[in-house]
Amino acid sequence: DSIMSSTKNNLLQDSFATDMENIRATLAALNIEELKILFDKCVEDFNYLPVLFSVSLGLRRGEVLGLKWSDFDFKKKTVHIQRTATPVNGGYDFSPCKTQESNRILYLPDFLITSLNAWKSEQDVCYELNENFNPDGFVFFMPNNRIISATGLNKRFKKLLC
């Protein structure tokens, strides 16, 4: 049991180290002023939470849009990236990650957990008003009963940096 626990801890530490490298690489493309603008706006507005996720964890757009609440382990502060969303005819096609390296468990920083909990509270209000809201449990499901659009996510990112 201690070998298994040790292996899991090593995997999480390796994942965290890799995640931090990915975050640094993503953030290295932005200057300090752009980073400050990005994080300030993301924290103020739930519409920017998918961008915050992408930049903070080094996730691709499809990985962000494919996240479900069941992918999160809040006690362990981790998220399992296991599917990707591909835009198709006004909707999405969901499929497993293409490679073993893409299917991974990432460490969640406290600021993302705080933001996620606040967003979950917002979604809970929608559940109370509409029992058919978000039947598949997607994280970035909006009050208009749809997953945020890929185009919309791109526009939000660009708007943040203007």
PDB file of C-alpha atoms in Angstrom:
ATOM      1  CA  ASP A   1       0.000   0.000   0.000  1.00  0.00           C
ATOM      2  CA  SER A   2       2.826   2.433   0.806  1.00  0.00           C
ATOM      3  CA  ILE A   3       4.452   1.615  -2.575  1.00  0.00           C
ATOM      4  CA  MET A   4       1.176   2.470  -4.319  1.00  0.00           C
ATOM      5  CA  SER A   5       0.815   5.649  -2.279  1.00  0.00           C
ATOM      6  CA  SER A   6       4.411   6.611  -3.035  1.00  0.00           C
ATOM      7  CA  THR A   7       3.870   5.969  -6.756  1.00  0.00           C
ATOM      8  CA  LYS A   8       0.729   8.115  -6.761  1.00  0.00           C
ATOM      9  CA  ASN A   9       2.555  10.925  -4.950  1.00  0.00           C
ATOM     10  CA  ASN A  10       5.431  10.742  -7.434  1.00  0.00           C
ATOM     11  CA  LEU A  11       2.983  10.840 -10.350  1.00  0.00           C
ATOM     12  CA  LEU A  12       1.257  13.881  -8.868  1.00  0.00           C
ATOM     13  CA  GLN A  13       4.592  15.606  -8.238  1.00  0.00           C
ATOM     14  CA  ASP A  14       5.746  14.798 -11.788  1.00  0.00           C
ATOM     15  CA  SER A  15       2.414  16.037 -13.128  1.00  0.00           C
ATOM     16  CA  PHE A  16       2.694  19.226 -11.086  1.00  0.00           C
ATOM     17  CA  ALA A  17       6.250  19.836 -12.335  1.00  0.00           C
ATOM     18  CA  THR A  18       5.137  19.267 -15.928  1.00  0.00           C
ATOM     19  CA  ASP A  19       2.121  21.527 -15.399  1.00  0.00           C
ATOM     20  CA  MET A  20       4.306  24.296 -14.050  1.00  0.00           C
ATOM     21  CA  GLU A  21       6.583  23.971 -17.087  1.00  0.00           C
ATOM     22  CA  ASN A  22       3.539  24.218 -19.357  1.00  0.00           C
ATOM     23  CA  ILE A  23       2.227  27.231 -17.449  1.00  0.00           C
ATOM     24  CA  ARG A  24       5.609  28.950 -17.610  1.00  0.00           C
ATOM     25  CA  ALA A  25       5.833  28.289 -21.363  1.00  0.00           C
ATOM     26  CA  THR A  26       2.325  29.659 -21.937  1.00  0.00           C
ATOM     27  CA  LEU A  27       2.841  32.652 -19.701  1.00  0.00           C
ATOM     28  CA  ALA A  28       6.278  33.364 -21.157  1.00  0.00           C
ATOM     29  CA  ALA A  29       4.532  34.440 -24.350  1.00  0.00           C
ATOM     30  CA  LEU A  30       2.796  37.228 -22.406  1.00  0.00           C
ATOM     31  CA  ASN A  31       4.537  40.206 -20.857  1.00  0.00           C
ATOM     32  CA  ILE A  32       3.963  41.223 -17.225  1.00  0.00           C
ATOM     33  CA  GLU A  33       1.370  43.862 -18.098  1.00  0.00           C
ATOM     34  CA  GLU A  34      -0.612  41.376 -20.216  1.00  0.00           C
ATOM     35  CA  LEU A  35      -0.505  38.829 -17.395  1.00  0.00           C
ATOM     36  CA  LYS A  36      -1.775  41.372 -14.867  1.00  0.00           C
ATOM     37  CA  ILE A  37      -4.640  42.365 -17.179  1.00  0.00           C
ATOM     38  CA  LEU A  38      -5.454  38.736 -17.880  1.00  0.00           C
ATOM     39  CA  PHE A  39      -5.631  37.625 -14.260  1.00  0.00           C
ATOM     40  CA  ASP A  40      -7.440  40.755 -13.014  1.00  0.00           C
ATOM     41  CA  LYS A  41     -10.179  40.382 -15.617  1.00  0.00           C
ATOM     42  CA  CYS A  42     -10.459  36.620 -15.187  1.00  0.00           C
ATOM     43  CA  VAL A  43     -10.980  36.913 -11.450  1.00  0.00           C
ATOM     44  CA  GLU A  44     -13.655  39.617 -11.889  1.00  0.00           C
ATOM     45  CA  ASP A  45     -15.827  37.872 -14.489  1.00  0.00           C
ATOM     46  CA  PHE A  46     -16.946  34.219 -14.744  1.00  0.00           C
ATOM     47  CA  ASN A  47     -17.053  34.585 -18.526  1.00  0.00           C
ATOM     48  CA  TYR A  48     -13.264  34.510 -18.444  1.00  0.00           C
ATOM     49  CA  LEU A  49     -12.907  31.438 -16.234  1.00  0.00           C
ATOM     50  CA  PRO A  50     -12.212  29.142 -19.234  1.00  0.00           C
ATOM     51  CA  VAL A  51      -9.371  31.461 -20.293  1.00  0.00           C
ATOM     52  CA  LEU A  52      -7.985  31.464 -16.755  1.00  0.00           C
ATOM     53  CA  PHE A  53      -8.073  27.665 -16.796  1.00  0.00           C
ATOM     54  CA  SER A  54      -6.345  27.462 -20.136  1.00  0.00           C
ATOM     55  CA  VAL A  55      -3.546  29.826 -19.204  1.00  0.00           C
ATOM     56  CA  SER A  56      -3.082  28.580 -15.632  1.00  0.00           C
ATOM     57  CA  LEU A  57      -2.969  24.871 -16.436  1.00  0.00           C
ATOM     58  CA  GLY A  58      -1.606  24.986 -19.974  1.00  0.00           C
ATOM     59  CA  LEU A  59      -4.748  23.377 -21.390  1.00  0.00           C
ATOM     60  CA  ARG A  60      -5.798  23.389 -25.015  1.00  0.00           C
ATOM     61  CA  ARG A  61      -9.160  24.947 -25.867  1.00  0.00           C
ATOM     62  CA  GLY A  62     -10.781  21.548 -26.494  1.00  0.00           C
ATOM     63  CA  GLU A  63      -9.519  20.212 -23.170  1.00  0.00           C
ATOM     64  CA  VAL A  64     -11.025  23.163 -21.311  1.00  0.00           C
ATOM     65  CA  LEU A  65     -14.383  22.863 -23.058  1.00  0.00           C
ATOM     66  CA  GLY A  66     -14.491  19.094 -22.435  1.00  0.00           C
ATOM     67  CA  LEU A  67     -14.147  19.369 -18.651  1.00  0.00           C
ATOM     68  CA  LYS A  68     -16.901  17.866 -16.494  1.00  0.00           C
ATOM     69  CA  TRP A  69     -17.434  18.348 -12.786  1.00  0.00           C
ATOM     70  CA  SER A  70     -16.791  14.624 -12.336  1.00  0.00           C
ATOM     71  CA  ASP A  71     -13.201  15.189 -13.572  1.00  0.00           C
ATOM     72  CA  PHE A  72     -12.361  17.104 -10.381  1.00  0.00           C
ATOM     73  CA  ASP A  73     -11.184  15.768  -7.043  1.00  0.00           C
ATOM     74  CA  PHE A  74     -11.391  18.794  -4.778  1.00  0.00           C
ATOM     75  CA  LYS A  75     -10.001  16.919  -1.766  1.00  0.00           C
ATOM     76  CA  LYS A  76      -6.824  16.051  -3.667  1.00  0.00           C
ATOM     77  CA  LYS A  77      -6.872  19.377  -5.567  1.00  0.00           C
ATOM     78  CA  THR A  78      -6.627  17.653  -8.946  1.00  0.00           C
ATOM     79  CA  VAL A  79      -8.379  17.548 -12.290  1.00  0.00           C
ATOM     80  CA  HIS A  80      -8.299  14.616 -14.705  1.00  0.00           C
ATOM     81  CA  ILE A  81      -7.923  15.753 -18.320  1.00  0.00           C
ATOM     82  CA  GLN A  82      -9.469  12.866 -20.238  1.00  0.00           C
ATOM     83  CA  ARG A  83     -11.515  14.245 -23.127  1.00  0.00           C
ATOM     84  CA  THR A  84     -11.458  16.961 -25.712  1.00  0.00           C
ATOM     85  CA  ALA A  85     -14.247  18.907 -27.397  1.00  0.00           C
ATOM     86  CA  THR A  86     -14.092  19.520 -31.128  1.00  0.00           C
ATOM     87  CA  PRO A  87     -16.519  22.049 -32.670  1.00  0.00           C
ATOM     88  CA  VAL A  88     -18.874  20.359 -35.172  1.00  0.00           C
ATOM     89  CA  ASN A  89     -21.924  21.947 -36.859  1.00  0.00           C
ATOM     90  CA  GLY A  90     -22.767  24.369 -34.057  1.00  0.00           C
ATOM     91  CA  GLY A  91     -22.152  21.769 -31.337  1.00  0.00           C
ATOM     92  CA  TYR A  92     -19.305  19.581 -30.143  1.00  0.00           C
ATOM     93  CA  ASP A  93     -17.921  16.130 -30.677  1.00  0.00           C
ATOM     94  CA  PHE A  94     -16.375  14.789 -27.473  1.00  0.00           C
ATOM     95  CA  SER A  95     -13.614  12.237 -27.680  1.00  0.00           C
ATOM     96  CA  PRO A  96     -10.872  10.827 -25.457  1.00  0.00           C
ATOM     97  CA  CYS A  97      -7.516  12.576 -25.505  1.00  0.00           C
ATOM     98  CA  LYS A  98      -5.452  11.524 -28.502  1.00  0.00           C
ATOM     99  CA  THR A  99      -2.324  10.448 -26.604  1.00  0.00           C
ATOM    100  CA  GLN A 100      -1.424   8.990 -23.219  1.00  0.00           C
ATOM    101  CA  GLU A 101       0.475  12.177 -22.394  1.00  0.00           C
ATOM    102  CA  SER A 102      -2.657  14.243 -23.031  1.00  0.00           C
ATOM    103  CA  ASN A 103      -4.715  12.065 -20.668  1.00  0.00           C
ATOM    104  CA  ARG A 104      -3.324  13.340 -17.397  1.00  0.00           C
ATOM    105  CA  ILE A 105      -4.060  14.418 -13.835  1.00  0.00           C
ATOM    106  CA  LEU A 106      -3.104  17.992 -12.987  1.00  0.00           C
ATOM    107  CA  TYR A 107      -2.714  19.797  -9.689  1.00  0.00           C
ATOM    108  CA  LEU A 108      -5.203  22.644  -9.095  1.00  0.00           C
ATOM    109  CA  PRO A 109      -3.883  25.848  -7.509  1.00  0.00           C
ATOM    110  CA  ASP A 110      -6.050  27.264  -4.708  1.00  0.00           C
ATOM    111  CA  PHE A 111      -7.111  30.312  -6.749  1.00  0.00           C
ATOM    112  CA  LEU A 112      -8.629  28.008  -9.400  1.00  0.00           C
ATOM    113  CA  ILE A 113     -10.449  25.981  -6.772  1.00  0.00           C
ATOM    114  CA  THR A 114     -11.899  29.175  -5.301  1.00  0.00           C
ATOM    115  CA  SER A 115     -13.002  30.364  -8.749  1.00  0.00           C
ATOM    116  CA  LEU A 116     -14.476  26.952  -9.583  1.00  0.00           C
ATOM    117  CA  ASN A 117     -16.456  26.812  -6.359  1.00  0.00           C
ATOM    118  CA  ALA A 118     -17.911  30.244  -7.067  1.00  0.00           C
ATOM    119  CA  TRP A 119     -18.783  29.200 -10.633  1.00  0.00           C
ATOM    120  CA  LYS A 120     -20.374  25.968  -9.350  1.00  0.00           C
ATOM    121  CA  SER A 121     -22.561  28.067  -7.054  1.00  0.00           C
ATOM    122  CA  GLU A 122     -23.696  30.091 -10.066  1.00  0.00           C
ATOM    123  CA  GLN A 123     -24.524  26.889 -11.942  1.00  0.00           C
ATOM    124  CA  ASP A 124     -26.408  25.534  -8.923  1.00  0.00           C
ATOM    125  CA  VAL A 125     -28.819  28.473  -9.229  1.00  0.00           C
ATOM    126  CA  CYS A 126     -29.463  27.435 -12.841  1.00  0.00           C
ATOM    127  CA  TYR A 127     -30.110  23.840 -11.686  1.00  0.00           C
ATOM    128  CA  GLU A 128     -32.689  25.131  -9.209  1.00  0.00           C
ATOM    129  CA  LEU A 129     -34.492  27.029 -11.977  1.00  0.00           C
ATOM    130  CA  ASN A 130     -34.244  24.279 -14.599  1.00  0.00           C
ATOM    131  CA  GLU A 131     -33.885  20.620 -13.625  1.00  0.00           C
ATOM    132  CA  ASN A 132     -32.731  19.834 -17.193  1.00  0.00           C
ATOM    133  CA  PHE A 133     -29.841  22.293 -16.991  1.00  0.00           C
ATOM    134  CA  ASN A 134     -26.458  20.806 -17.951  1.00  0.00           C
ATOM    135  CA  PRO A 135     -27.453  17.121 -17.885  1.00  0.00           C
ATOM    136  CA  ASP A 136     -23.904  15.932 -18.668  1.00  0.00           C
ATOM    137  CA  GLY A 137     -22.214  18.024 -15.975  1.00  0.00           C
ATOM    138  CA  PHE A 138     -19.902  20.150 -18.122  1.00  0.00           C
ATOM    139  CA  VAL A 139     -17.985  22.806 -16.217  1.00  0.00           C
ATOM    140  CA  PHE A 140     -18.195  25.560 -18.806  1.00  0.00           C
ATOM    141  CA  PHE A 141     -21.904  25.204 -19.440  1.00  0.00           C
ATOM    142  CA  MET A 142     -23.513  28.620 -19.576  1.00  0.00           C
ATOM    143  CA  PRO A 143     -26.893  29.854 -18.278  1.00  0.00           C
ATOM    144  CA  ASN A 144     -28.180  29.825 -21.890  1.00  0.00           C
ATOM    145  CA  ASN A 145     -28.054  25.991 -21.621  1.00  0.00           C
ATOM    146  CA  ARG A 146     -25.033  25.568 -23.914  1.00  0.00           C
ATOM    147  CA  ILE A 147     -21.332  24.955 -23.561  1.00  0.00           C
ATOM    148  CA  ILE A 148     -19.375  28.121 -24.236  1.00  0.00           C
ATOM    149  CA  SER A 149     -18.513  28.316 -27.925  1.00  0.00           C
ATOM    150  CA  ALA A 150     -14.975  27.722 -29.129  1.00  0.00           C
ATOM    151  CA  THR A 151     -15.166  30.977 -31.076  1.00  0.00           C
ATOM    152  CA  GLY A 152     -16.443  32.754 -27.975  1.00  0.00           C
ATOM    153  CA  LEU A 153     -13.513  31.444 -25.967  1.00  0.00           C
ATOM    154  CA  ASN A 154     -11.062  32.739 -28.583  1.00  0.00           C
ATOM    155  CA  LYS A 155     -12.780  36.146 -28.586  1.00  0.00           C
ATOM    156  CA  ARG A 156     -12.665  36.351 -24.788  1.00  0.00           C
ATOM    157  CA  PHE A 157      -8.948  35.641 -24.784  1.00  0.00           C
ATOM    158  CA  LYS A 158      -8.257  38.293 -27.410  1.00  0.00           C
ATOM    159  CA  LYS A 159     -10.517  40.802 -25.632  1.00  0.00           C
ATOM    160  CA  LEU A 160      -8.653  40.250 -22.380  1.00  0.00           C
ATOM    161  CA  LEU A 161      -5.410  41.359 -23.962  1.00  0.00           C
ATOM    162  CA  CYS A 162      -6.806  44.492 -25.631  1.00  0.00           C
TER     163      CYS A 162
END
